[in-house]
Amino acid sequence: MINVNKVYLPPIEQYQKYLNKIWDTHWVTNEGPLLTELEKRINQYLKSDYTQVVSNGTIAIQLAIKAFNITGEVITTPYSYVATTGALLWENCQPVFCDINKTDFCIDASLIEEKITPRTTAILATHVYGLPCNVEAIEAIGKKHNLKVIYDGAHAFGCVYNGKSLLSYGDIATCSLHGTKLFHMVEGGLVTCHEKKLHEEIMLLKSFGHKGDEHISMGINAKNSEFHAAMGLCLIDFMGENVRKRKELHNTYKKLLSSAPLEHPVIPAKNFEYNYSYFPVLFESEKIMLEVKDMLAQNGVNTRRYFYPSLNQLPYLKTKVQCKVSDDVALRVLSLPFYYDLSIQEVKHISGLISKFFK
Ligand SMILES: *Cc1c(COP(=O)(O)O)cnc(C)c1O
């Protein structure tokens, strides 16, 4: 059986070395030496000064919302993982869904301004599949209307746009370092920003709002452990090789599926280095997509409707709006198996099954 994803694990000896260090120090959590080292390494990788590791990618978004005291309405994308909207709802913000581009499935920046009301305080957009939002237009809108811009960069680790990490755009960007993501630490996330003051505030928020005996603000526990940091340290040097292999798999899929009636999200051709995080394809209809999904399952190939449903359709939302493009894409999209350990042979097999279906 071929799964849609397979968590990448480093050679066990490599992890064991870090475990030995933990056994030496008996320091298991609370910004320990391994976590501090990982934050340093991530900062180097992202060319940032102000990145911190937290316990997951969802609380990373919640910390960003809290750090800016965001309330009221937040303009957001309907095409993302449920955690993007979930974090807003959990923080008592009202998600205002703005439809997406047909080409890259990111929020359509040209539709944002018409969604702004006196209650709007922020924009929360996702670089979906690691593809860049229209960061220039969104920054201009944020400045003009005094709105905070937060990016859910859960898929964007390793993407470089205009010579800078994609995670360096926006007032705050977050990322998930969950086991299913391209770079992971089992469970984890990060928050990155540009200002020391904001960085320190988030540091306080993530560890109960106090420094020693001094209680400064309300806080929560969003810290991460030395065991998780050890995994991150094992995998950060592997990023280059990981992306290289994924690019090869991606190009093989693209070539072998070129005559099938499928659409692919458009990867910017200029000023962009992609991380090849996922391999989504768009079928002509939901019906065909479901037939192919079923046919693949019968052949031992697991796929996932990623992302479905469009988040404006979540059953527990009080008010429902339509987002034409997102509603349509979410019904027709399917993510094919895509991970480092996938072989070219397996990509050929999967592509062959799909091509045969269309013959
Ligand atoms: C995975 C993911 C998250 C949530 O991250 P966790 O680390 O699982 O909490 C948030 N947003 C998007 C777009 C994701 O894909």
Tab-separated table of C-alpha atoms and ligand atoms in Angstrom, residues 55-59 61 80-81 83-84 126 152 154-155 175-178 180-181 187-189 278 306-307, ligand 1:
chain	number	residue	atom	x	y	z
A	55	SER	CA	4.305	23.425	20.507
A	56	ASN	CA	2.354	23.355	17.235
A	57	GLY	CA	1.357	25.347	14.183
A	58	THR	CA	-2.155	26.078	15.418
A	59	ILE	CA	-1.101	27.697	18.675
A	61	ILE	CA	-1.443	31.352	14.851
A	80	SER	CA	-6.448	26.034	3.835
A	81	TYR	CA	-6.309	23.429	6.547
A	83	ALA	CA	-6.614	25.066	11.740
A	84	THR	CA	-6.379	28.472	10.012
A	126	THR	CA	-2.140	30.935	3.881
A	152	ASP	CA	-0.089	30.891	7.988
A	154	ALA	CA	2.503	25.963	7.547
A	155	HIS	CA	3.536	24.748	4.070
A	175	CYS	CA	4.673	27.582	10.435
A	176	SER	CA	3.758	24.057	11.450
A	177	LEU	CA	6.555	21.594	12.168
A	178	HIS	CA	4.177	18.666	12.541
A	180	THR	CA	3.307	15.323	8.278
A	181	LYS	CA	5.022	18.510	7.160
A	187	GLU	CA	4.821	18.093	16.953
A	188	GLY	CA	5.812	21.712	16.730
A	189	GLY	CA	5.437	25.084	15.131
A	278	TYR	CA	2.603	18.652	-1.834
A	306	TYR	CA	-6.655	18.184	0.659
A	307	PHE	CA	-8.266	20.728	1.108
B	1	LIG	C1	-0.766	21.624	9.423
B	1	LIG	C2	-1.380	22.962	9.286
B	1	LIG	C3	-1.688	23.758	10.410
B	1	LIG	C4	-1.653	23.234	11.800
B	1	LIG	O1	-0.431	22.897	12.265
B	1	LIG	P1	-0.292	21.920	13.539
B	1	LIG	O2	1.164	21.944	13.795
B	1	LIG	O3	-0.796	20.578	13.134
B	1	LIG	O4	-1.092	22.519	14.653
B	1	LIG	C5	-2.143	25.043	10.202
B	1	LIG	N1	-2.330	25.524	8.958
B	1	LIG	C6	-2.083	24.795	7.858
B	1	LIG	C7	-2.287	25.404	6.524
B	1	LIG	C8	-1.620	23.474	7.987
B	1	LIG	O5	-1.415	22.725	6.894
